């Protein structure tokens, strides 16, 4: 299917992701669709997500790299910029995409987003509100969700 | 001596041809491309006046072309680079790579303006002052005086002139605006990596001048506290294009203009502001191209992230985006890109022109290898 005529760029990116993975990040292509990646991101230390293992899916559309990859959290996560469907509010996945970015840089950006939630630009209004009114409590909830849903089991 | 072009031109690129236009990529710079900075003396010949239908509003246009034979007070200076972020959006980028967010709203339609795609013409520079080596050293014989010193490469013999408070006149002639300060001219033989230091007693005593004069950037008046002119006495043994250059003004030269900077210890240091080439009666401004240092090394193996096109990750980079001067793409991907977006992949500034530069690595052993070929303009 989509594997025929896979652009060399995607092949190279895949090889490099497998041979030199970024710390705390793994991404491997699906066997039946080389444009679909199973991703795991470890919760960054000193964040409410520390200790969690977060699964994501990443898909490279036909236009890639002229268009951004599509990325979504599969693991439930309590984060003001991630909604309950796992969609991520991150500029480089939308209007700030550049073809110089890669799968690796996208995943590093998502990892950084976990370290720096931005409730001023929310995707989940409720969570953002929680974050802004009582950050300590919101962080506790995020930790709790990490234990409940992202414990790596 | 057209050399490089043909083999690349026919390769098939793998960049996808998307049926759907992607969202435009707005501006904020990314922390990318920290590779070597490399001064490349290639430039296009002065084009017919203003071929670009959309001259930039935030940059004087002449900066990207060699100025015409009549010297202009070239208004571009490197330090405005960061300020050249497009005018439409004053909200500036987060410096934080992972941090920036977008307001989750509709994405504006893409705009793909006409972008000119040119090939570089390589011009030859017989004498090159290595600008990072330019400095002042105390004159042991004359306490309080400082001497200008630097390292340079010369493929022909010639002479070097040091001028303080130099004003640039017609045909790149430099004159000192201080009558009591003589200019110093020293001749040299050809050779690479030569060390220059002006003769003792001809230096500058900083205490004799107002600090503001020493620190001042050459403005429209174009007086620089320090200028060094390196002239080639002849056009070189192989004499390409020398017939036209019989007049005095035809002597090829390189001018380095600098200001002094006062460091914390109170000592003055030299900072190069601009380098100008005067070749065959044309004035060119030298500008750095970001990323070229990675692409001119030979033995491109197609698998080094520092040398490859950022889009296909396969071909060597040979195309520079103007005006931002990011050399980041192969010509094939550049051609695809310009139908998709008008933003530089590296910094997201609008693309006005694409300049294809083939570096000739097969030059002779005398240090002339940095290109003597001329590509035809497309």
Tab-separated table of N, CA, C and O in Angstrom, chain A residues 18-107:
chain	number	residue	atom	x	y	z
A	18	UNK	N	15.658	5.038	14.333
A	18	UNK	CA	15.903	3.722	14.921
A	18	UNK	C	17.348	3.585	15.384
A	18	UNK	O	17.620	3.006	16.435
A	19	UNK	N	18.275	4.164	14.603
A	19	UNK	CA	19.681	3.959	14.964
A	19	UNK	C	20.148	4.938	16.033
A	19	UNK	O	21.012	4.618	16.832
A	20	UNK	N	19.611	6.157	16.030
A	20	UNK	CA	20.011	7.123	17.065
A	20	UNK	C	18.758	7.735	17.674
A	20	UNK	O	18.421	8.880	17.384
A	21	UNK	N	18.060	6.988	18.493
A	21	UNK	CA	16.835	7.550	19.057
A	21	UNK	C	17.129	8.714	19.994
A	21	UNK	O	18.174	8.753	20.642
A	22	UNK	N	16.214	9.671	20.029
A	22	UNK	CA	16.364	10.797	20.961
A	22	UNK	C	16.082	10.286	22.369
A	22	UNK	O	15.256	9.384	22.554
A	23	UNK	N	16.757	10.843	23.364
A	23	UNK	CA	16.567	10.364	24.736
A	23	UNK	C	15.110	10.485	25.170
A	23	UNK	O	14.481	11.527	24.988
A	24	UNK	N	14.593	9.422	25.700
A	24	UNK	CA	13.223	9.453	26.193
A	24	UNK	C	12.166	9.348	25.120
A	24	UNK	O	10.985	9.524	25.400
A	25	UNK	N	12.596	9.065	23.895
A	25	UNK	CA	11.631	9.011	22.795
A	25	UNK	C	11.917	7.777	21.946
A	25	UNK	O	13.065	7.495	21.624
A	26	UNK	N	10.883	7.040	21.619
A	26	UNK	CA	11.078	5.982	20.628
A	26	UNK	C	9.967	6.094	19.602
A	26	UNK	O	8.830	6.447	19.919
A	27	UNK	N	10.327	5.837	18.364
A	27	UNK	CA	9.352	5.893	17.282
A	27	UNK	C	9.700	4.795	16.301
A	27	UNK	O	10.831	4.724	15.832
A	28	UNK	N	8.748	3.926	16.048
A	28	UNK	CA	9.023	2.877	15.063
A	28	UNK	C	7.839	2.759	14.117
A	28	UNK	O	6.681	2.865	14.521
A	29	UNK	N	8.156	2.567	12.844
A	29	UNK	CA	7.088	2.537	11.850
A	29	UNK	C	6.271	1.248	11.955
A	29	UNK	O	6.787	0.208	12.346
A	30	UNK	N	5.046	1.382	11.597
A	30	UNK	CA	4.188	0.197	11.541
A	30	UNK	C	4.634	-0.681	10.378
A	30	UNK	O	5.132	-0.191	9.367
A	31	UNK	N	4.454	-1.975	10.528
A	31	UNK	CA	4.946	-2.871	9.472
A	31	UNK	C	4.130	-2.744	8.205
A	31	UNK	O	4.658	-2.870	7.107
A	32	UNK	N	2.860	-2.505	8.342
A	32	UNK	CA	2.066	-2.463	7.125
A	32	UNK	C	1.898	-1.052	6.567
A	32	UNK	O	1.362	-0.887	5.476
A	33	UNK	N	2.331	-0.044	7.303
A	33	UNK	CA	2.298	1.303	6.734
A	33	UNK	C	3.475	2.091	7.274
A	33	UNK	O	3.482	2.507	8.430
A	34	UNK	N	4.439	2.283	6.408
A	34	UNK	CA	5.675	2.931	6.840
A	34	UNK	C	5.487	4.413	7.135
A	34	UNK	O	6.406	5.079	7.599
A	35	UNK	N	4.313	4.936	6.832
A	35	UNK	CA	4.043	6.332	7.180
A	35	UNK	C	3.382	6.458	8.546
A	35	UNK	O	3.126	7.557	9.022
A	36	UNK	N	3.095	5.348	9.159
A	36	UNK	CA	2.432	5.360	10.466
A	36	UNK	C	3.434	4.904	11.525
A	36	UNK	O	4.012	3.822	11.419
A	37	UNK	N	3.638	5.734	12.536
A	37	UNK	CA	4.636	5.412	13.560
A	37	UNK	C	3.977	5.225	14.920
A	37	UNK	O	3.092	5.991	15.303
A	38	UNK	N	4.431	4.213	15.621
A	38	UNK	CA	4.080	4.058	17.026
A	38	UNK	C	5.149	4.757	17.841
A	38	UNK	O	6.333	4.470	17.710
A	39	UNK	N	4.704	5.658	18.677
A	39	UNK	CA	5.641	6.515	19.387
A	39	UNK	C	5.464	6.333	20.884
A	39	UNK	O	4.336	6.145	21.371
A	40	UNK	N	6.575	6.382	21.593
A	40	UNK	CA	6.518	6.420	23.053
A	40	UNK	C	7.384	7.571	23.534
A	40	UNK	O	8.521	7.724	23.100
A	41	UNK	N	6.830	8.363	24.423
A	41	UNK	CA	7.591	9.467	25.015
A	41	UNK	C	7.570	9.287	26.522
A	41	UNK	O	6.495	9.097	27.116
A	42	UNK	N	8.738	9.327	27.122
A	42	UNK	CA	8.806	9.249	28.581
A	42	UNK	C	8.508	10.628	29.158
A	42	UNK	O	8.981	11.642	28.645
A	43	UNK	N	7.733	10.635	30.231
A	43	UNK	CA	7.443	11.917	30.876
A	43	UNK	C	8.739	12.561	31.349
A	43	UNK	O	9.570	11.918	31.989
A	44	UNK	N	8.938	13.832	31.039
A	44	UNK	CA	10.196	14.492	31.413
A	44	UNK	C	10.359	14.547	32.936
A	44	UNK	O	9.369	14.697	33.657
A	45	UNK	N	11.595	14.454	33.379
A	45	UNK	CA	11.843	14.587	34.815
A	45	UNK	C	11.445	15.995	35.250
A	45	UNK	O	11.479	16.938	34.463
A	46	UNK	N	11.089	16.114	36.506
A	46	UNK	CA	10.667	17.387	37.083
A	46	UNK	C	9.401	17.924	36.445
A	46	UNK	O	9.145	19.131	36.484
A	47	UNK	N	8.641	17.056	35.825
A	47	UNK	CA	7.338	17.472	35.325
A	47	UNK	C	6.306	16.559	35.986
A	47	UNK	O	6.668	15.516	36.546
A	48	UNK	N	5.049	16.927	35.946
A	48	UNK	CA	4.021	16.056	36.550
A	48	UNK	C	3.916	14.709	35.843
A	48	UNK	O	3.244	13.808	36.337
A	49	UNK	N	4.560	14.613	34.702
A	49	UNK	CA	4.445	13.393	33.898
A	49	UNK	C	5.633	12.465	34.102
A	49	UNK	O	5.746	11.444	33.433
A	50	UNK	N	6.517	12.838	34.999
A	50	UNK	CA	7.711	12.038	35.275
A	50	UNK	C	7.299	10.629	35.667
A	50	UNK	O	6.358	10.425	36.434
A	51	UNK	N	8.004	9.681	35.111
A	51	UNK	CA	7.694	8.286	35.410
A	51	UNK	C	6.658	7.690	34.481
A	51	UNK	O	6.497	6.471	34.441
A	52	UNK	N	5.995	8.514	33.708
A	52	UNK	CA	4.979	8.003	32.799
A	52	UNK	C	5.560	7.624	31.449
A	52	UNK	O	6.578	8.154	31.024
A	53	UNK	N	4.896	6.661	30.825
A	53	UNK	CA	5.255	6.288	29.457
A	53	UNK	C	4.040	6.607	28.594
A	53	UNK	O	2.971	6.010	28.771
A	54	UNK	N	4.189	7.560	27.685
A	54	UNK	CA	3.037	8.039	26.910
A	54	UNK	C	3.124	7.517	25.488
A	54	UNK	O	4.130	7.673	24.817
A	55	UNK	N	2.037	6.871	25.089
A	55	UNK	CA	1.976	6.364	23.719
A	55	UNK	C	1.319	7.406	22.829
A	55	UNK	O	0.341	8.049	23.220
A	56	UNK	N	1.879	7.536	21.636
A	56	UNK	CA	1.309	8.442	20.647
A	56	UNK	C	1.291	7.740	19.296
A	56	UNK	O	1.994	6.742	19.091
A	57	UNK	N	0.491	8.271	18.402
A	57	UNK	CA	0.572	7.832	17.016
A	57	UNK	C	0.979	9.015	16.168
A	57	UNK	O	0.613	10.157	16.466
A	58	UNK	N	1.766	8.729	15.148
A	58	UNK	CA	2.244	9.791	14.258
A	58	UNK	C	2.070	9.310	12.829
A	58	UNK	O	2.468	8.190	12.493
A	59	UNK	N	1.474	10.143	12.025
A	59	UNK	CA	1.238	9.772	10.629
A	59	UNK	C	1.810	10.834	9.706
A	59	UNK	O	1.632	12.037	9.926
A	60	UNK	N	2.514	10.386	8.700
A	60	UNK	CA	3.095	11.307	7.723
A	60	UNK	C	2.171	11.388	6.523
A	60	UNK	O	2.043	10.421	5.772
A	61	UNK	N	1.509	12.497	6.314
A	61	UNK	CA	0.588	12.596	5.180
A	61	UNK	C	1.344	12.577	3.860
A	61	UNK	O	2.571	12.727	3.826
A	62	UNK	N	0.598	12.400	2.818
A	62	UNK	CA	1.197	12.316	1.483
A	62	UNK	C	2.069	13.547	1.188
A	62	UNK	O	3.106	13.444	0.550
A	63	UNK	N	1.654	14.704	1.692
A	63	UNK	CA	2.378	15.939	1.372
A	63	UNK	C	3.659	16.097	2.184
A	63	UNK	O	4.454	16.989	1.914
A	64	UNK	N	3.849	15.277	3.185
A	64	UNK	CA	5.031	15.409	4.029
A	64	UNK	C	6.285	15.346	3.169
A	64	UNK	O	6.346	14.473	2.305
A	65	UNK	N	7.297	16.184	3.378
A	65	UNK	CA	7.470	17.146	4.473
A	65	UNK	C	6.928	18.548	4.183
A	65	UNK	O	7.234	19.454	4.944
A	66	UNK	N	6.201	18.716	3.112
A	66	UNK	CA	5.645	20.053	2.890
A	66	UNK	C	4.480	20.314	3.851
A	66	UNK	O	4.104	21.457	4.082
A	67	UNK	N	3.899	19.261	4.358
A	67	UNK	CA	2.866	19.409	5.390
A	67	UNK	C	3.328	18.678	6.642
A	67	UNK	O	4.128	17.737	6.575
A	68	UNK	N	2.818	19.110	7.772
A	68	UNK	CA	3.259	18.570	9.061
A	68	UNK	C	2.760	17.143	9.271
A	68	UNK	O	1.734	16.751	8.719
A	69	UNK	N	3.473	16.381	10.074
A	69	UNK	CA	2.943	15.076	10.477
A	69	UNK	C	1.700	15.269	11.352
A	69	UNK	O	1.528	16.319	11.965
A	70	UNK	N	0.885	14.255	11.386
A	70	UNK	CA	-0.270	14.288	12.276
A	70	UNK	C	0.077	13.453	13.503
A	70	UNK	O	0.461	12.288	13.372
A	71	UNK	N	-0.045	14.067	14.658
A	71	UNK	CA	0.366	13.399	15.892
A	71	UNK	C	-0.759	13.477	16.913
A	71	UNK	O	-1.449	14.498	17.009
A	72	UNK	N	-0.901	12.405	17.685
A	72	UNK	CA	-1.970	12.363	18.678
A	72	UNK	C	-1.524	11.483	19.843
A	72	UNK	O	-0.874	10.449	19.641
A	73	UNK	N	-1.866	11.931	21.038
A	73	UNK	CA	-1.616	11.090	22.207
A	73	UNK	C	-2.635	9.954	22.238
A	73	UNK	O	-3.836	10.178	22.059
A	74	UNK	N	-2.169	8.755	22.495
A	74	UNK	CA	-3.079	7.630	22.699
A	74	UNK	C	-3.292	7.390	24.195
A	74	UNK	O	-4.344	6.922	24.613
A	75	UNK	N	-2.257	7.734	24.966
A	75	UNK	CA	-2.379	7.610	26.415
A	75	UNK	C	-3.110	8.838	26.954
A	75	UNK	O	-2.830	9.958	26.545
A	76	UNK	N	-4.036	8.575	27.851
A	76	UNK	CA	-4.754	9.680	28.493
A	76	UNK	C	-3.763	10.542	29.279
A	76	UNK	O	-2.895	10.022	29.991
A	77	UNK	N	-3.907	11.850	29.131
A	77	UNK	CA	-2.953	12.736	29.801
A	77	UNK	C	-3.675	14.004	30.235
A	77	UNK	O	-4.558	14.500	29.531
A	78	UNK	N	-3.319	14.493	31.406
A	78	UNK	CA	-3.931	15.718	31.951
A	78	UNK	C	-3.000	16.885	31.674
A	78	UNK	O	-2.015	17.098	32.385
A	79	UNK	N	-3.300	17.619	30.626
A	79	UNK	CA	-2.389	18.664	30.160
A	79	UNK	C	-3.231	19.733	29.455
A	79	UNK	O	-4.095	19.390	28.646
A	80	UNK	N	-3.003	21.009	29.750
A	80	UNK	CA	-3.880	22.050	29.196
A	80	UNK	C	-3.819	22.182	27.674
A	80	UNK	O	-4.716	22.774	27.080
A	81	UNK	N	-2.769	21.669	27.062
A	81	UNK	CA	-2.645	21.814	25.614
A	81	UNK	C	-2.928	20.505	24.869
A	81	UNK	O	-2.626	20.390	23.678
A	82	UNK	N	-3.484	19.540	25.609
A	82	UNK	CA	-3.813	18.260	24.984
A	82	UNK	C	-5.252	17.922	25.376
A	82	UNK	O	-5.598	17.968	26.560
A	83	UNK	N	-6.080	17.610	24.384
A	83	UNK	CA	-7.478	17.389	24.726
A	83	UNK	C	-7.752	15.906	24.979
A	83	UNK	O	-6.858	15.067	24.909
A	84	UNK	N	-9.013	15.598	25.259
A	84	UNK	CA	-9.296	14.223	25.688
A	84	UNK	C	-9.193	13.234	24.542
A	84	UNK	O	-9.135	12.027	24.766
A	85	UNK	N	-9.147	13.737	23.318
A	85	UNK	CA	-8.911	12.838	22.190
A	85	UNK	C	-7.421	12.693	21.897
A	85	UNK	O	-7.038	12.005	20.948
A	86	UNK	N	-6.606	13.369	22.690
A	86	UNK	CA	-5.171	13.259	22.490
A	86	UNK	C	-4.611	14.250	21.501
A	86	UNK	O	-3.408	14.228	21.196
A	87	UNK	N	-5.466	15.123	20.997
A	87	UNK	CA	-4.964	16.115	20.031
A	87	UNK	C	-4.096	17.133	20.744
A	87	UNK	O	-4.330	17.477	21.903
A	88	UNK	N	-3.120	17.616	20.027
A	88	UNK	CA	-2.079	18.442	20.648
A	88	UNK	C	-2.126	19.843	20.069
A	88	UNK	O	-2.200	20.019	18.854
A	89	UNK	N	-2.058	20.827	20.940
A	89	UNK	CA	-2.020	22.215	20.495
A	89	UNK	C	-0.558	22.664	20.463
A	89	UNK	O	0.027	22.995	21.489
A	90	UNK	N	0.009	22.619	19.306
A	90	UNK	CA	1.425	22.953	19.176
A	90	UNK	C	1.606	23.621	17.818
A	90	UNK	O	1.231	23.062	16.786
A	91	UNK	N	2.184	24.808	17.848
A	91	UNK	CA	2.218	25.592	16.607
A	91	UNK	C	2.943	24.915	15.456
A	91	UNK	O	2.528	25.011	14.311
A	92	UNK	N	4.023	24.220	15.774
A	92	UNK	CA	4.774	23.632	14.657
A	92	UNK	C	4.009	22.496	13.977
A	92	UNK	O	4.367	22.067	12.890
A	93	UNK	N	2.957	22.020	14.621
A	93	UNK	CA	2.139	21.019	13.949
A	93	UNK	C	1.083	21.673	13.072
A	93	UNK	O	0.373	20.983	12.336
A	94	UNK	N	0.992	22.968	13.174
A	94	UNK	CA	-0.019	23.690	12.402
A	94	UNK	C	0.644	24.753	11.544
A	94	UNK	O	1.363	24.434	10.618
A	95	UNK	N	0.416	25.995	11.890
A	95	UNK	CA	0.854	27.064	10.990
A	95	UNK	C	2.347	27.323	11.025
A	95	UNK	O	2.893	27.958	10.143
A	96	UNK	N	3.045	26.836	12.035
A	96	UNK	CA	4.483	27.075	12.104
A	96	UNK	C	5.279	25.884	11.593
A	96	UNK	O	6.474	25.766	11.839
A	97	UNK	N	4.614	24.992	10.919
A	97	UNK	CA	5.354	23.868	10.351
A	97	UNK	C	6.355	24.364	9.321
A	97	UNK	O	6.106	25.334	8.595
A	98	UNK	N	7.501	23.722	9.274
A	98	UNK	CA	8.489	23.994	8.242
A	98	UNK	C	9.029	22.653	7.759
A	98	UNK	O	9.221	21.739	8.572
A	99	UNK	N	9.286	22.514	6.481
A	99	UNK	CA	9.810	21.240	5.986
A	99	UNK	C	11.207	20.916	6.509
A	99	UNK	O	11.683	19.795	6.317
A	100	UNK	N	11.829	21.893	7.172
A	100	UNK	CA	13.126	21.581	7.778
A	100	UNK	C	12.950	20.824	9.089
A	100	UNK	O	13.908	20.271	9.621
A	101	UNK	N	11.749	20.816	9.607
A	101	UNK	CA	11.493	20.040	10.816
A	101	UNK	C	11.340	18.566	10.445
A	101	UNK	O	11.074	18.231	9.303
A	102	UNK	N	11.513	17.726	11.430
A	102	UNK	CA	11.456	16.286	11.174
A	102	UNK	C	10.640	15.604	12.263
A	102	UNK	O	10.249	16.216	13.241
A	103	UNK	N	10.469	14.319	12.086
A	103	UNK	CA	9.766	13.535	13.113
A	103	UNK	C	10.452	13.736	14.457
A	103	UNK	O	9.820	13.963	15.485
A	104	UNK	N	11.786	13.657	14.421
A	104	UNK	CA	12.526	13.785	15.671
A	104	UNK	C	12.268	15.133	16.341
A	104	UNK	O	12.002	15.194	17.547
A	105	UNK	N	12.331	16.205	15.573
A	105	UNK	CA	12.170	17.525	16.182
A	105	UNK	C	10.736	17.726	16.665
A	105	UNK	O	10.502	18.384	17.683
A	106	UNK	N	9.790	17.154	15.942
A	106	UNK	CA	8.400	17.250	16.379
A	106	UNK	C	8.226	16.544	17.728
A	106	UNK	O	7.618	17.088	18.665
A	107	UNK	N	8.776	15.361	17.835
A	107	UNK	CA	8.605	14.616	19.088
A	107	UNK	C	9.351	15.292	20.235
A	107	UNK	O	8.865	15.297	21.380
